[in-house]
C-alpha positions as semicolon CSV with decimal commas, in nm:
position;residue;x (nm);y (nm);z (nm)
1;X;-1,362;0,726;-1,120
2;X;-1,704;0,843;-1,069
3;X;-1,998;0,651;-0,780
4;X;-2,272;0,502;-0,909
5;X;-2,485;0,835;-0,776
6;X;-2,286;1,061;-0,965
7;X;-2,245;0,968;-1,315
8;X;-2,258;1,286;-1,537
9;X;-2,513;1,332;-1,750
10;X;-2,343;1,439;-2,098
11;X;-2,584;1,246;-2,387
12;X;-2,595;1,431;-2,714
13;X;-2,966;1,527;-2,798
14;X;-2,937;1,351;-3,120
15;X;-2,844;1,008;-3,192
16;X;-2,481;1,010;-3,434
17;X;-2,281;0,737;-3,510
18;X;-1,923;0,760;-3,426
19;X;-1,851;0,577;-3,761
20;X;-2,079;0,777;-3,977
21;X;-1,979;1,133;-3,817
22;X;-1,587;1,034;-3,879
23;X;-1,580;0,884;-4,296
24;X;-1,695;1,151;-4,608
25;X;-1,871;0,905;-4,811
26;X;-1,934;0,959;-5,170
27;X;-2,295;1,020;-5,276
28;X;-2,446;0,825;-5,576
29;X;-2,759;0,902;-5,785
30;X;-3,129;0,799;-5,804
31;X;-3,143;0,493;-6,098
32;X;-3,332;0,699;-6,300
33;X;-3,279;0,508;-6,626
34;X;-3,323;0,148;-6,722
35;X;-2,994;-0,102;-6,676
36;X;-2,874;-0,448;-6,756
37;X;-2,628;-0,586;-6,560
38;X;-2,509;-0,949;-6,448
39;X;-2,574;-0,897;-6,070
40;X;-2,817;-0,664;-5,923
41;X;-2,728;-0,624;-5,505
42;X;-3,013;-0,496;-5,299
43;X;-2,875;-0,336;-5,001
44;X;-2,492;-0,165;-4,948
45;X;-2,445;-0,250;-4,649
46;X;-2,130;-0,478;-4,558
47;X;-2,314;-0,785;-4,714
48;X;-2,393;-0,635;-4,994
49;X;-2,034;-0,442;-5,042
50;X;-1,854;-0,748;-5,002
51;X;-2,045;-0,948;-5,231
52;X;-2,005;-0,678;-5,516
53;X;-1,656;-0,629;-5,475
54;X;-1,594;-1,025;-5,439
55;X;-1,773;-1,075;-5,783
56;X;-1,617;-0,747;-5,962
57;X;-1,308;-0,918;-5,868
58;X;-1,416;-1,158;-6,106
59;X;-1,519;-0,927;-6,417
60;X;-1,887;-0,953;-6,334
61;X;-2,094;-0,657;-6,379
62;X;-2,287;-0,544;-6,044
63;X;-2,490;-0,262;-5,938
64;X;-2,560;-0,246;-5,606
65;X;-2,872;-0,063;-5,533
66;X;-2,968;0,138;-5,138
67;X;-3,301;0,214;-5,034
68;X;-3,125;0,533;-4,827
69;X;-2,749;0,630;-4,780
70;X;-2,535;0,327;-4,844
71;X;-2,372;0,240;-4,519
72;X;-2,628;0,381;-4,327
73;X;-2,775;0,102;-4,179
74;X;-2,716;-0,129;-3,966
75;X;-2,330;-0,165;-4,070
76;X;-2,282;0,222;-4,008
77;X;-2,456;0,170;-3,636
78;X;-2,272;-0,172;-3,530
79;X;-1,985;-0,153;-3,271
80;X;-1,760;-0,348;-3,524
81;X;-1,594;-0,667;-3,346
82;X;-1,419;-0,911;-3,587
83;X;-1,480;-1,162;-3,390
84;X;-1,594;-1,548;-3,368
85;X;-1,711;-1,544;-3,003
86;X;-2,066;-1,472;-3,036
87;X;-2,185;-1,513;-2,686
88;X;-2,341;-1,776;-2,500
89;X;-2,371;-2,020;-2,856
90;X;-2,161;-2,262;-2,936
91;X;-2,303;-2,497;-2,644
92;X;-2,645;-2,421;-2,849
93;X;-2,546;-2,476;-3,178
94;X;-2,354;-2,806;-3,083
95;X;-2,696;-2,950;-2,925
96;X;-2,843;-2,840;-3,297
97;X;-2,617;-2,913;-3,533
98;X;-2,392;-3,154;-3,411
99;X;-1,996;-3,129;-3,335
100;X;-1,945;-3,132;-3,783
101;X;-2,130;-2,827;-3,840
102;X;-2,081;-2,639;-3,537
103;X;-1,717;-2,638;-3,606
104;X;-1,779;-2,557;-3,970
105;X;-1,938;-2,213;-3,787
106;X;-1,640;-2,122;-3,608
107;X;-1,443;-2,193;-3,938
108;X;-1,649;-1,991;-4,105
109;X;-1,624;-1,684;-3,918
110;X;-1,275;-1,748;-3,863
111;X;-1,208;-1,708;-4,305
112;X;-1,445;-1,427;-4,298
113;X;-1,189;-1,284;-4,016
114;X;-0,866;-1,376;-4,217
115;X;-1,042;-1,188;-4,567
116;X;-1,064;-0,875;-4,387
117;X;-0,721;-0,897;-4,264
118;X;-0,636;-1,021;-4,591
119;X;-0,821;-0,733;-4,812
120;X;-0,663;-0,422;-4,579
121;X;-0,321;-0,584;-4,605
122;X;-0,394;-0,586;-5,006
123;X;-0,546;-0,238;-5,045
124;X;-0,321;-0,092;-4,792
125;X;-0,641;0,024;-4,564
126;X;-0,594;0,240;-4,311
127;X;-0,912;0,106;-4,082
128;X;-0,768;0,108;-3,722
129;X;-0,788;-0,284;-3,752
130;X;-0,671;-0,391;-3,406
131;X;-0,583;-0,718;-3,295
132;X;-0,757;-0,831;-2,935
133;X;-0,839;-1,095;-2,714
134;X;-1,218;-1,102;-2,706
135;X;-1,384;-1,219;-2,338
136;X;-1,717;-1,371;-2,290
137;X;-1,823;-1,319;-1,875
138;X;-2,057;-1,353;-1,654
139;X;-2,091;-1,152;-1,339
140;X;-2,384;-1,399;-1,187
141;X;-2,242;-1,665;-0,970
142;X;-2,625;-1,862;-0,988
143;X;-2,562;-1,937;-1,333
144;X;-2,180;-1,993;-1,398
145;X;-2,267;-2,319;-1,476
146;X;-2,366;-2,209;-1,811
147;X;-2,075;-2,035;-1,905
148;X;-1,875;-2,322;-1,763
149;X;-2,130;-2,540;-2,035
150;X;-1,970;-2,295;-2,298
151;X;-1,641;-2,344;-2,261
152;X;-1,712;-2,710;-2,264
153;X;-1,782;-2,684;-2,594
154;X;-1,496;-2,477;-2,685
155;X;-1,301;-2,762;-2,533
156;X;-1,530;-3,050;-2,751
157;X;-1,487;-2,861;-3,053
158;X;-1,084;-2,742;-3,059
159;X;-1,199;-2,364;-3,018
160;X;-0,884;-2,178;-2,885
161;X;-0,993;-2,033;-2,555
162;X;-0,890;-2,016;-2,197
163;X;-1,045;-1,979;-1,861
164;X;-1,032;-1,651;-1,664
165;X;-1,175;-1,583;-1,326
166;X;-1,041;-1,218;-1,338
167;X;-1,086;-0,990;-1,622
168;X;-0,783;-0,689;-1,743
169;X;-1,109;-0,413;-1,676
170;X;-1,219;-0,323;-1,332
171;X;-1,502;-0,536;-1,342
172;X;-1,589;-0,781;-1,072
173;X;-1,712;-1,128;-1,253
174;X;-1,755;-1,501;-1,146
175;X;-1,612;-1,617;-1,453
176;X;-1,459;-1,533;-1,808
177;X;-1,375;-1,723;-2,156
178;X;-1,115;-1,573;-2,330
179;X;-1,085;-1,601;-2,649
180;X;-0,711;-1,506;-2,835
181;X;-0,648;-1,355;-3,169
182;X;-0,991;-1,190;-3,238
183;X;-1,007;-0,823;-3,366
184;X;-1,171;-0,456;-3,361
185;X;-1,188;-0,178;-3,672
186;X;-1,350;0,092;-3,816
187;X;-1,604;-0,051;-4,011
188;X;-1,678;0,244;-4,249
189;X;-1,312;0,309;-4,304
190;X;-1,293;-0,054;-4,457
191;X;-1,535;-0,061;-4,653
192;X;-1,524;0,261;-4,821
193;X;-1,196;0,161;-5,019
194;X;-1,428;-0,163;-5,149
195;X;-1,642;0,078;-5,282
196;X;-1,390;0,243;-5,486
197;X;-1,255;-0,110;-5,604
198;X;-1,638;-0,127;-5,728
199;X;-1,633;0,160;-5,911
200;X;-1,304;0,093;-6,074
201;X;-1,403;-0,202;-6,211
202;X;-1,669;-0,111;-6,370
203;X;-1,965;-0,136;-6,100
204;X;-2,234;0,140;-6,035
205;X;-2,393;0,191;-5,712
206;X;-2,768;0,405;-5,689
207;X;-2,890;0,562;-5,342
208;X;-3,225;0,644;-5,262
209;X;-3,323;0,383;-5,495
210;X;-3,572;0,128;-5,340
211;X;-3,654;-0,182;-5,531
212;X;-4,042;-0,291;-5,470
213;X;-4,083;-0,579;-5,722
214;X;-3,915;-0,914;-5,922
215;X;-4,038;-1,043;-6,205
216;X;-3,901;-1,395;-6,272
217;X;-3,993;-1,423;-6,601
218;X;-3,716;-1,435;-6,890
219;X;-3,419;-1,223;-6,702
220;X;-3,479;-1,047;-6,369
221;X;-3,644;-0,751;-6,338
222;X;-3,619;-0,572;-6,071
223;X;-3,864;-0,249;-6,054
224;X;-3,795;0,115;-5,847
225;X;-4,022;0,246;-5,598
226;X;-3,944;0,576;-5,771
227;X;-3,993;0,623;-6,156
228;X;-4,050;0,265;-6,193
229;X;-3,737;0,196;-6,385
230;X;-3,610;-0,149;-6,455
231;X;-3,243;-0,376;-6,361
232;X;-3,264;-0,667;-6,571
233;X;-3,015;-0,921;-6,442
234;X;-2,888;-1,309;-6,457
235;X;-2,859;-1,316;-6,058
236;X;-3,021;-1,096;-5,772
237;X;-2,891;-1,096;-5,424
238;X;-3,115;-0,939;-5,132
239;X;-2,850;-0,754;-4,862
240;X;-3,137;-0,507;-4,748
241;X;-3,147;-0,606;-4,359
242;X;-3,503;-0,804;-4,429
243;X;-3,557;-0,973;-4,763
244;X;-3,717;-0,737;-5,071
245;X;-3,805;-1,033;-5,197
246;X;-3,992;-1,328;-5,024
247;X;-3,996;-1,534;-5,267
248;X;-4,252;-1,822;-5,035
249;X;-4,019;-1,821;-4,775
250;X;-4,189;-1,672;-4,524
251;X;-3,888;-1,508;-4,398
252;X;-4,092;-1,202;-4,172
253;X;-4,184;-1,536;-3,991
254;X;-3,862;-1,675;-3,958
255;X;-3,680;-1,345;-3,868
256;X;-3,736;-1,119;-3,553
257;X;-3,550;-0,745;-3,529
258;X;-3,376;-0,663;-3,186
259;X;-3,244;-0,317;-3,124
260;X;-2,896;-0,235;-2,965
261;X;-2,776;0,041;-2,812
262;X;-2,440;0,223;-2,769
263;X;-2,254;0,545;-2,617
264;X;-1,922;0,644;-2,716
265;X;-1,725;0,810;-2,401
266;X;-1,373;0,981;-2,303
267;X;-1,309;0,763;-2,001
268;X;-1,117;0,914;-1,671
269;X;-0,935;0,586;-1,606
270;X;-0,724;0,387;-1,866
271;X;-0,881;0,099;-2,060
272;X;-0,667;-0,207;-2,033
273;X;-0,713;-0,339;-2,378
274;X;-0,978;-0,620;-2,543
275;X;-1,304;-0,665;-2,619
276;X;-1,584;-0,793;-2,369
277;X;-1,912;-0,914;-2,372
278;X;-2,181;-1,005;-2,097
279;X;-2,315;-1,399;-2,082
280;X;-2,586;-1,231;-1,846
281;X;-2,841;-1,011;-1,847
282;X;-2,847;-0,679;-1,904
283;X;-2,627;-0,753;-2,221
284;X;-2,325;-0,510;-2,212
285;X;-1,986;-0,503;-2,469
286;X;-1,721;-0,323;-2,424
287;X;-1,415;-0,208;-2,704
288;X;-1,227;0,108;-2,760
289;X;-1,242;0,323;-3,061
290;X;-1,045;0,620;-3,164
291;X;-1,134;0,985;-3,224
292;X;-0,940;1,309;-3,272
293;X;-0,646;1,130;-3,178
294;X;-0,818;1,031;-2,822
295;X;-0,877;0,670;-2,708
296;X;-1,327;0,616;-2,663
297;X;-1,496;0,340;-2,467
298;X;-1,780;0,240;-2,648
299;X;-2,038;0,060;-2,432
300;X;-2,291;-0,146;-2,636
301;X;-2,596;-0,344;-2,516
302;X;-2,957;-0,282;-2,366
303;X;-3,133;-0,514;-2,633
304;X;-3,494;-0,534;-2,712
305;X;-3,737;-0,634;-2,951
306;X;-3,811;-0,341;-3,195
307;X;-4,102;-0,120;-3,109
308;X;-4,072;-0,304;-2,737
309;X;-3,867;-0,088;-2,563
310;X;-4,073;0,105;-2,289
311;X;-3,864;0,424;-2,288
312;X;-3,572;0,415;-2,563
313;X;-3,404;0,746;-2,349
314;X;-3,334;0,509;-2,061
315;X;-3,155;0,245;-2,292
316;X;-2,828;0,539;-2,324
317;X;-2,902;0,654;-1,945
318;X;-2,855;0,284;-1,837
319;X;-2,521;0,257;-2,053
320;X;-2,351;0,564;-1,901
321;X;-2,388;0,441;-1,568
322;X;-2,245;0,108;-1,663
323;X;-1,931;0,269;-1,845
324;X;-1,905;0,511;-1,576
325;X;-1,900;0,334;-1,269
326;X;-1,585;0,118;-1,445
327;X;-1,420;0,411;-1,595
328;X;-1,518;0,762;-1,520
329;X;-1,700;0,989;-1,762
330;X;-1,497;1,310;-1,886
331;X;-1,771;1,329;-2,149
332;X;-1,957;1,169;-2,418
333;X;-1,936;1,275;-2,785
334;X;-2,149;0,985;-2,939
335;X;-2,470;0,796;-2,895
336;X;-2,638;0,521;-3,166
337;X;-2,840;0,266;-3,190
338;X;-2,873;-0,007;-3,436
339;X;-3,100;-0,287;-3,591
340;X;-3,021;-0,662;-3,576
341;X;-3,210;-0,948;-3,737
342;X;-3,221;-1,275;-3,555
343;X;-3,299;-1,592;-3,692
344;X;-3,510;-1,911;-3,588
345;X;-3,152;-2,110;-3,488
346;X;-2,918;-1,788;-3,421
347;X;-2,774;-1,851;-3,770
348;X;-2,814;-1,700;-4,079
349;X;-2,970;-1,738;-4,403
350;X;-2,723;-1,704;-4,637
351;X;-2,777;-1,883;-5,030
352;X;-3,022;-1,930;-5,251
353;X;-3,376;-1,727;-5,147
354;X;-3,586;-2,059;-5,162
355;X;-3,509;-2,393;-5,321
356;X;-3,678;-2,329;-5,634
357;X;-3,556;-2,021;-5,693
358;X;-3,233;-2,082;-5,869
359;X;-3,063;-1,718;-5,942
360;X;-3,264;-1,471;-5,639
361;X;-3,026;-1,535;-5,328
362;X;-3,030;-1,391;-4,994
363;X;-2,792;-1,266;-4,707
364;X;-2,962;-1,199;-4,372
365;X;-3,017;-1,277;-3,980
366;X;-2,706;-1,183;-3,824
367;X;-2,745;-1,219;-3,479
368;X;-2,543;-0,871;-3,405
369;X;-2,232;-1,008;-3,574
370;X;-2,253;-0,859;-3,914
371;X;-1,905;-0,759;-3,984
372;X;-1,786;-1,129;-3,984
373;X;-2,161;-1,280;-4,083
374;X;-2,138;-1,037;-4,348
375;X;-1,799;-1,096;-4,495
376;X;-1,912;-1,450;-4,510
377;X;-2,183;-1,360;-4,712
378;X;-1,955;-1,212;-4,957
379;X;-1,824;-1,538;-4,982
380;X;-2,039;-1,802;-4,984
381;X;-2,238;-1,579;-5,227
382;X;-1,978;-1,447;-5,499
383;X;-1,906;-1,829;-5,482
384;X;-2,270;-1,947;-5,556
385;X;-2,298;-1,703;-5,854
386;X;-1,972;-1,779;-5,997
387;X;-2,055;-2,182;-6,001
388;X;-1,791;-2,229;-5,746
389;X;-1,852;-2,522;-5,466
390;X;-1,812;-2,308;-5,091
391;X;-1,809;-2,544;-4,781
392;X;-2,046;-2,349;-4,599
393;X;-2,307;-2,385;-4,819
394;X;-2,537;-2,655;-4,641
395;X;-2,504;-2,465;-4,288
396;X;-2,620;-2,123;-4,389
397;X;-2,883;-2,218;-4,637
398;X;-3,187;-2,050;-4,622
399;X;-3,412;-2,382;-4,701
400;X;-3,281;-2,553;-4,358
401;X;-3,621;-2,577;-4,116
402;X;-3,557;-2,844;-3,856
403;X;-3,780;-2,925;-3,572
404;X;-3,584;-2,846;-3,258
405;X;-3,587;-2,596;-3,249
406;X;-3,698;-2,361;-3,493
407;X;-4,035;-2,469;-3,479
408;X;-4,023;-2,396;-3,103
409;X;-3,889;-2,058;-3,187
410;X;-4,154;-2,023;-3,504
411;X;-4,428;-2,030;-3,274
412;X;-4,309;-1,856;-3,016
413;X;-4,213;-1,576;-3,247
414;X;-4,537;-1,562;-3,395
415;X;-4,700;-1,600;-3,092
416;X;-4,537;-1,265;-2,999
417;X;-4,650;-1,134;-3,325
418;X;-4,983;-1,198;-3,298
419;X;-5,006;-1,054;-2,934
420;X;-4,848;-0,746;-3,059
421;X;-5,079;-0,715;-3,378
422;X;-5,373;-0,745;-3,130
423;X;-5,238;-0,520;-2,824
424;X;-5,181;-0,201;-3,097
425;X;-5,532;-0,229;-3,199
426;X;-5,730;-0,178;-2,855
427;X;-5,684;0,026;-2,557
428;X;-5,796;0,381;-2,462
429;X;-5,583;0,650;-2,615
430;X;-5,592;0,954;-2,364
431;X;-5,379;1,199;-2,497
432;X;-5,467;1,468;-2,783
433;X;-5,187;1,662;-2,993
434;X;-5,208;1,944;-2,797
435;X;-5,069;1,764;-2,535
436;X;-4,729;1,724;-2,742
437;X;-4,451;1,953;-2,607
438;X;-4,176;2,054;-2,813
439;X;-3,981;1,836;-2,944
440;X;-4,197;1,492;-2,868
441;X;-4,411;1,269;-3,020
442;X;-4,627;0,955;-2,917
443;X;-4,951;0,819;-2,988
444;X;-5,232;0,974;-2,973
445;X;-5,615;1,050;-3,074
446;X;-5,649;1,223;-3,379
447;X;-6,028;1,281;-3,529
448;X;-6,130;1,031;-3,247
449;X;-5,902;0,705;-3,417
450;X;-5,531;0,652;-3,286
451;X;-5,279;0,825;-3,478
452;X;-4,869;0,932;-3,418
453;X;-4,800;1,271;-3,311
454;X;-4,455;1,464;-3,340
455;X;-4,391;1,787;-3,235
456;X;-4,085;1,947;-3,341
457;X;-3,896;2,186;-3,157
458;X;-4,043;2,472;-3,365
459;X;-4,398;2,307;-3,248
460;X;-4,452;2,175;-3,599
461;X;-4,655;1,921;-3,593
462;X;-4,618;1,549;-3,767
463;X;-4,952;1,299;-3,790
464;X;-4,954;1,020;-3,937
465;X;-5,137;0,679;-3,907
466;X;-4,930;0,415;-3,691
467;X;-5,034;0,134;-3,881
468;X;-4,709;-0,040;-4,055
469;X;-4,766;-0,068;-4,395
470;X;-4,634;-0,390;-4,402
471;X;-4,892;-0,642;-4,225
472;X;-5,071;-0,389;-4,046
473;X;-4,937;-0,425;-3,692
474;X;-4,964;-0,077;-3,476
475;X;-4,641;0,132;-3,480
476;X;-4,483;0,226;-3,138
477;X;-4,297;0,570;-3,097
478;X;-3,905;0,563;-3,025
479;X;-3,844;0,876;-2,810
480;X;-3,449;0,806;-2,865
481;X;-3,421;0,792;-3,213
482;X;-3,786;1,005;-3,293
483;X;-3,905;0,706;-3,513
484;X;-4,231;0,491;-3,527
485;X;-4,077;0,090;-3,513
486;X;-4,284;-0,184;-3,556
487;X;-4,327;-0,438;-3,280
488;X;-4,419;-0,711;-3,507
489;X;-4,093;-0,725;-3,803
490;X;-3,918;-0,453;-3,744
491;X;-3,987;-0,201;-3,981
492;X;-3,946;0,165;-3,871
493;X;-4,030;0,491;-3,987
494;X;-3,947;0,862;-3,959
495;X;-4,149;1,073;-3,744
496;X;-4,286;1,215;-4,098
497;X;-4,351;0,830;-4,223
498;X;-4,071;0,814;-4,422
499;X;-3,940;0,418;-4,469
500;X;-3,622;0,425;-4,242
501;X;-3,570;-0,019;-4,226
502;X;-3,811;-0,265;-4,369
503;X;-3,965;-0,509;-4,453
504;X;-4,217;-0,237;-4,498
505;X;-4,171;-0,066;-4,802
506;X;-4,420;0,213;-4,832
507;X;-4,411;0,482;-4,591
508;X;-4,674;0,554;-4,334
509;X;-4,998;0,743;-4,449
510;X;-4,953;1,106;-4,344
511;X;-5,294;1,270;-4,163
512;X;-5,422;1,613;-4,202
513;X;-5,293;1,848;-3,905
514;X;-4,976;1,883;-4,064
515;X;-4,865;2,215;-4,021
């Protein structure tokens, strides 16, 4: 195993996902005609997959429709536990919701756990899906107490779980909940055989197809970006990461993005099984993965608000020292990072968009636990649209707005907002795009106003105005990932403008100096 002082240095220039680089996914056309269907699915993601396979089950007619690649986002980028131990929560949600509904969350995640176990038993999918015991630490002795707190509430609330003071990794801790019988796949390997079930029965699935507006008026219609064509349809569900649709909710209010990071290594030393995740800070998970028949360590964490990370590079530096002062570094094949939306009470919206809008429905806010958050979603919104009753209903719904304390966390949020909105619009901007090397981009002063600078390794060079084209907040540049993310919602950009994640929809304006 290597010291601390001599961790090799072996990122990959470019970010990959291990998930993405290892599945051939089918492509799927531009809409570039004018459809009726019975559902229309924004966003193919794991949400929006599940839902449309859930309801084709049924004999509906669905056609999910992806801004980019489908599986691209945030569900091709996760580390994939199947899991109900979502950190240091169910303490917080009891205080919230009270001991009924807090255990309806656990039960929740729990059926979305026994449908994917359920669906690759029934298709036969070959998905890696691995049984382990999932542990929630904490290496701080000053604040054990809150850990302690946690498992309190497992004990209140009948959660399975057991204390640890020693963990199966080489990892020194004060503390540990363990919780049995959770799980770990490859996400991309599942899903893609619900995509085929789509297809068979009778669904149709559009890339590169970004829906911009919803009329209400007789049947939806939902209108392209590109070409303007039209999906008129008896129900619409939003799965795109941020809501297309709005509706009066106010959702960029009630939503903040976080980014994640991970690195995907060949350890020296043996990993002794399970899934882990830090109750302090730094955040850091740990799980396994495989890859040309060799056994990875992929070590998750470093979160952030989008377009608030200082230096993005130093996110993956941090991570390889982590993994290799527990394991040893022989070399590391992958790096990724990935988008999470967080909600006002740490749980999602899931159901109908707004009260009265009876029809437009909405899956979003999943704390960095999609693959179970979004299976649920599947669920509890197949359900909705096929008039079916689904327990889970009054937790997840989208209308829910209680005092304590998501008003707390509405100002605050917006708080953060505002300073952000403000901080991107003054300040000296030193640096000219000369300055640029080769292959690096930042802000700087273009015709004597601030603008975004890339230079690619060929010294090409990208401007383009940093102003999100969503609420007008100033974009920040992400030297990891060469994209412009906005501090404010989220939304991020390629370095030529391009609309990577929203809730911006139109891409950044491009300046001259292109060359």
């Amino acid at each position: 195993m290597q010291p601390s002082d001599s961790v090799s240095r072996h990122l990959p220039q470019f970010p990959e996902s291990l998930w993405r680089a290892t599945t051939e996914l089918p492509s799927f056309p531009r809409l570039n005609e004018d459809i009726q269907v019975d559902t229309a699915i924004v966003g193919a993601g794991i949400a929006g997959i599940t839902t449309a396979y859930l309801l084709s089950r049924q004999g509906c007619k669905v056609a999910l429709l992806e801004a980019g690649s489908i599986l691209n986002g945030t569900t091709g980028h996760t580390t994939a536990k199947i899991s109900a131990q979502h950190g240091m929560l169910y303490d917080e949600l009891l205080n919230h919701f009270g001991e009924e509904k807090t255990q309806m969350y656990y039960q929740a995640n729990r059926d979305a756990m026994n449908l994917i176990q359920k669906t690759v038993s029934g298709l036969n999918i070959d998905c890696d899906l691995k049984p382990e015991n999932a542990y929630l630490y904490m290496e701080s002795d000053d604040e054990l107490q809150k850990l302690q707190k946690e498992f309190d509430a497992y004990i209140k609330l009948g959660i399975p779980g057991q204390w640890r003071d020693k963990l199966p990794i080489p990892l020194n801790v004060s503390g540990a909940i363990e919780m049995p019988d959770q799980a770990q796949f490859h996400p991309l390997h599942y899903l893609k055989p619900l995509v085929d079930e789509i297809l068979k029965a009778g669904g149709r699935i559009f890339e590169q197809t970004t829906i911009t507006t919803l009329e209400k008026d007789g049947p939806f219609t939902l209108t392209t970006y590109r070409g303007k064509h039209k999906v008129r349809c008896s129900h619409v569900v939003s799965a795109s990461h941020f809501p297309f649709f709005d509706g009066g909710g106010m959702y960029f209010t009630r939503l903040h993005a976080e980014r994640s990071y991970a690195v995907a290594f060949k350890p020296e030393t043996a990993f002794a099984g399970g899934t882990y995740l830090s109750a302090d800070n730094p955040k850091r998970s740990l799980r396994t993965a495989s890859w040309n028949g060799e056994e990875l360590v992929l070590a998750g964490g470093e979160n952030h608000k989008t377009g608030q990370g200082i230096c993005t590079h130093n996110h993956y530096e941090e991570l390889e020292q982590f993994g290799g002062k527990l394991f040893g570094i022989k070399s590391i094949p992958f790096r990724w990072s990935a988008q999470d939306l967080v909600t006002l009470d740490k749980v999602p919206y899931i159901g109908q968009i707004t009260s009265g809008d009876e029809g437009i429905y909405v899956a979003t806010g999943f704390n960095k636990w999609g693959m179970t958050q979004g299976t649920l979603s599947g669920m509890i919104l197949s359900d909705q649209i096929l008039g079916k009753d689904n327990p889970y209903t009054p937790l997840y719904t989208p209308s829910r707005f209680k005092a304590d304390p998501s008003f707390k966390n509405f100002v605050v949020q917006n708080a953060d907002v505002a300073k952000h909105f403000v901080a991107g619009k003054v300040g000296l901007v030193e640096r000219n795009a000369e300055d640029l090397q080769p292959d690096e981009g930042g802000v700087i002063t273009h015709d004597g106003k601030r603008a975004g600078g890339y230079k690619d390794a060929k010294g090409n060079l990208y401007l383009v105005d940093t102003t999100c084209t969503h609420l007008g907040c100033e974009c920040e540049w992400n030297d990891a990932e060469r994209t412009w993310d906005c501090p404010c919602h989220g939304s991020r950009f390629n370095y030529e403008g391009a609309v990577i994640e929203g809730p911006a929809t139109e891409p950044l304006e491009k300046l001259d100096g292109h060359e």
